Amino acid sequence: MKMAKCAVELERIYRIEHGGDRGNQYEKKEASSNYSNLAKTQEDIANDLGISVSQLHNYKKLLTLIPELQDMVEDKKVKSTVAYNIFCKLKIEEQQDYLIAWVRLDL
């Protein structure tokens, strides 16, 4: 969860939307941020964090979970891989149903 929040914050700082600047690949553009001389992309952020772009996307998916499931991931009650491969694909109501079942079973 910390990695996901970090990635999203870096995207906010560098004003990255939908992967970054898709302009001319041969022309370096100035970033609209005081934090860098050159525009950054999601690939740059993934490299800075030492992860792949697909892993970056998976971490960001965790932020779509309901807060209770995010807490369970953070507390390692649910593995992050299970969370982004299964729970992130569920609607909010389905996530809540899962949580209710989890509490009933007291797992």
PDB file of C-alpha atoms in Angstrom:
ATOM      1  CA  MET A   1       0.000   0.000   0.000  1.00  0.00           C
ATOM      2  CA  LYS A   2       2.876   2.347   0.754  1.00  0.00           C
ATOM      3  CA  MET A   3       4.359   1.747  -2.693  1.00  0.00           C
ATOM      4  CA  ALA A   4       0.999   2.485  -4.329  1.00  0.00           C
ATOM      5  CA  LYS A   5       0.607   5.736  -2.416  1.00  0.00           C
ATOM      6  CA  CYS A   6       4.188   6.697  -3.220  1.00  0.00           C
ATOM      7  CA  ALA A   7       3.680   6.038  -6.949  1.00  0.00           C
ATOM      8  CA  VAL A   8       0.488   8.092  -7.064  1.00  0.00           C
ATOM      9  CA  GLU A   9       2.158  10.951  -5.198  1.00  0.00           C
ATOM     10  CA  LEU A  10       5.084  10.946  -7.637  1.00  0.00           C
ATOM     11  CA  GLU A  11       2.626  11.016 -10.548  1.00  0.00           C
ATOM     12  CA  ARG A  12       0.884  13.966  -8.918  1.00  0.00           C
ATOM     13  CA  ILE A  13       4.178  15.798  -8.381  1.00  0.00           C
ATOM     14  CA  TYR A  14       5.288  15.242 -11.980  1.00  0.00           C
ATOM     15  CA  ARG A  15       1.737  15.754 -13.298  1.00  0.00           C
ATOM     16  CA  ILE A  16       1.675  12.428 -15.079  1.00  0.00           C
ATOM     17  CA  GLU A  17      -1.671  11.349 -16.499  1.00  0.00           C
ATOM     18  CA  HIS A  18      -2.243   8.185 -18.520  1.00  0.00           C
ATOM     19  CA  GLY A  19       1.415   7.181 -18.737  1.00  0.00           C
ATOM     20  CA  GLY A  20       3.069  10.551 -19.255  1.00  0.00           C
ATOM     21  CA  ASP A  21       3.993  12.765 -22.178  1.00  0.00           C
ATOM     22  CA  ARG A  22       3.150  11.159 -25.507  1.00  0.00           C
ATOM     23  CA  GLY A  23       4.649  13.928 -27.625  1.00  0.00           C
ATOM     24  CA  ASN A  24       7.505  13.701 -30.084  1.00  0.00           C
ATOM     25  CA  GLN A  25       9.884  10.986 -28.854  1.00  0.00           C
ATOM     26  CA  TYR A  26      12.912  12.883 -30.172  1.00  0.00           C
ATOM     27  CA  GLU A  27      12.095  16.185 -28.511  1.00  0.00           C
ATOM     28  CA  LYS A  28      12.714  16.622 -24.778  1.00  0.00           C
ATOM     29  CA  LYS A  29      10.082  18.800 -23.153  1.00  0.00           C
ATOM     30  CA  GLU A  30      10.345  20.757 -19.960  1.00  0.00           C
ATOM     31  CA  ALA A  31       8.320  19.381 -17.079  1.00  0.00           C
ATOM     32  CA  SER A  32       5.626  21.563 -15.617  1.00  0.00           C
ATOM     33  CA  SER A  33       6.994  20.843 -12.146  1.00  0.00           C
ATOM     34  CA  ASN A  34       9.826  22.315 -10.122  1.00  0.00           C
ATOM     35  CA  TYR A  35      11.035  18.809  -9.249  1.00  0.00           C
ATOM     36  CA  SER A  36      12.648  17.857 -12.545  1.00  0.00           C
ATOM     37  CA  ASN A  37      14.224  19.367 -15.624  1.00  0.00           C
ATOM     38  CA  LEU A  38      12.611  16.843 -17.967  1.00  0.00           C
ATOM     39  CA  ALA A  39       9.105  15.464 -18.194  1.00  0.00           C
ATOM     40  CA  LYS A  40       8.698  12.103 -16.475  1.00  0.00           C
ATOM     41  CA  THR A  41       6.688   9.066 -17.490  1.00  0.00           C
ATOM     42  CA  GLN A  42       5.272   6.130 -15.542  1.00  0.00           C
ATOM     43  CA  GLU A  43       8.236   4.134 -16.833  1.00  0.00           C
ATOM     44  CA  ASP A  44      10.606   6.664 -15.253  1.00  0.00           C
ATOM     45  CA  ILE A  45       8.778   6.427 -11.938  1.00  0.00           C
ATOM     46  CA  ALA A  46       8.768   2.618 -12.059  1.00  0.00           C
ATOM     47  CA  ASN A  47      12.513   2.650 -12.725  1.00  0.00           C
ATOM     48  CA  ASP A  48      13.061   5.103  -9.863  1.00  0.00           C
ATOM     49  CA  LEU A  49      11.132   2.774  -7.535  1.00  0.00           C
ATOM     50  CA  GLY A  50      12.950  -0.314  -8.829  1.00  0.00           C
ATOM     51  CA  ILE A  51       9.820  -2.022 -10.171  1.00  0.00           C
ATOM     52  CA  SER A  52       8.318  -2.762 -13.586  1.00  0.00           C
ATOM     53  CA  VAL A  53       5.595  -0.608 -15.137  1.00  0.00           C
ATOM     54  CA  SER A  54       3.124  -3.499 -14.820  1.00  0.00           C
ATOM     55  CA  GLN A  55       3.952  -3.803 -11.114  1.00  0.00           C
ATOM     56  CA  LEU A  56       3.424  -0.054 -10.770  1.00  0.00           C
ATOM     57  CA  HIS A  57      -0.025  -0.447 -12.334  1.00  0.00           C
ATOM     58  CA  ASN A  58      -0.817  -3.374 -10.029  1.00  0.00           C
ATOM     59  CA  TYR A  59       0.156  -1.380  -6.946  1.00  0.00           C
ATOM     60  CA  LYS A  60      -2.022   1.512  -8.090  1.00  0.00           C
ATOM     61  CA  LYS A  61      -4.975  -0.882  -8.450  1.00  0.00           C
ATOM     62  CA  LEU A  62      -4.804  -1.486  -4.693  1.00  0.00           C
ATOM     63  CA  LEU A  63      -5.949   2.082  -4.138  1.00  0.00           C
ATOM     64  CA  THR A  64      -9.313   1.191  -5.716  1.00  0.00           C
ATOM     65  CA  LEU A  65     -10.077  -1.205  -2.859  1.00  0.00           C
ATOM     66  CA  ILE A  66     -12.385  -0.236  -0.044  1.00  0.00           C
ATOM     67  CA  PRO A  67     -10.402   1.119   2.938  1.00  0.00           C
ATOM     68  CA  GLU A  68     -10.969  -2.004   5.040  1.00  0.00           C
ATOM     69  CA  LEU A  69      -9.410  -4.240   2.366  1.00  0.00           C
ATOM     70  CA  GLN A  70      -6.545  -1.778   1.958  1.00  0.00           C
ATOM     71  CA  ASP A  71      -5.930  -2.136   5.687  1.00  0.00           C
ATOM     72  CA  MET A  72      -5.962  -5.924   5.372  1.00  0.00           C
ATOM     73  CA  VAL A  73      -3.346  -5.735   2.617  1.00  0.00           C
ATOM     74  CA  GLU A  74      -1.229  -3.389   4.699  1.00  0.00           C
ATOM     75  CA  ASP A  75      -1.556  -5.683   7.743  1.00  0.00           C
ATOM     76  CA  LYS A  76      -0.625  -8.651   5.509  1.00  0.00           C
ATOM     77  CA  LYS A  77      -3.922 -10.431   6.188  1.00  0.00           C
ATOM     78  CA  VAL A  78      -4.406 -10.460   2.400  1.00  0.00           C
ATOM     79  CA  LYS A  79      -1.524 -10.734  -0.044  1.00  0.00           C
ATOM     80  CA  SER A  80      -1.184  -7.820  -2.428  1.00  0.00           C
ATOM     81  CA  THR A  81      -1.155 -10.206  -5.413  1.00  0.00           C
ATOM     82  CA  VAL A  82      -4.519 -11.636  -4.355  1.00  0.00           C
ATOM     83  CA  ALA A  83      -5.841  -8.131  -3.794  1.00  0.00           C
ATOM     84  CA  TYR A  84      -4.930  -6.733  -7.208  1.00  0.00           C
ATOM     85  CA  ASN A  85      -5.653  -9.918  -9.160  1.00  0.00           C
ATOM     86  CA  ILE A  86      -9.014 -10.675  -7.535  1.00  0.00           C
ATOM     87  CA  PHE A  87     -10.457  -8.059  -5.204  1.00  0.00           C
ATOM     88  CA  CYS A  88      -9.684  -5.070  -7.416  1.00  0.00           C
ATOM     89  CA  LYS A  89     -11.866  -6.616 -10.098  1.00  0.00           C
ATOM     90  CA  LEU A  90     -14.861  -6.696  -7.765  1.00  0.00           C
ATOM     91  CA  LYS A  91     -17.426  -3.940  -7.417  1.00  0.00           C
ATOM     92  CA  ILE A  92     -17.454  -2.032  -4.141  1.00  0.00           C
ATOM     93  CA  GLU A  93     -20.550  -3.918  -2.972  1.00  0.00           C
ATOM     94  CA  GLU A  94     -18.845  -7.249  -3.676  1.00  0.00           C
ATOM     95  CA  GLN A  95     -15.754  -6.134  -1.772  1.00  0.00           C
ATOM     96  CA  GLN A  96     -17.989  -5.215   1.166  1.00  0.00           C
ATOM     97  CA  ASP A  97     -19.730  -8.604   0.979  1.00  0.00           C
ATOM     98  CA  TYR A  98     -16.352 -10.326   1.077  1.00  0.00           C
ATOM     99  CA  LEU A  99     -15.368  -8.277   4.106  1.00  0.00           C
ATOM    100  CA  ILE A 100     -18.597  -9.174   5.933  1.00  0.00           C
ATOM    101  CA  ALA A 101     -17.992 -12.877   5.210  1.00  0.00           C
ATOM    102  CA  TRP A 102     -14.392 -12.513   6.394  1.00  0.00           C
ATOM    103  CA  VAL A 103     -15.511 -10.984   9.706  1.00  0.00           C
ATOM    104  CA  ARG A 104     -18.143 -13.701  10.198  1.00  0.00           C
ATOM    105  CA  LEU A 105     -15.539 -16.404   9.715  1.00  0.00           C
ATOM    106  CA  ASP A 106     -13.122 -14.458  11.924  1.00  0.00           C
ATOM    107  CA  LEU A 107     -10.154 -15.338   9.727  1.00  0.00           C
TER     108      LEU A 107
END
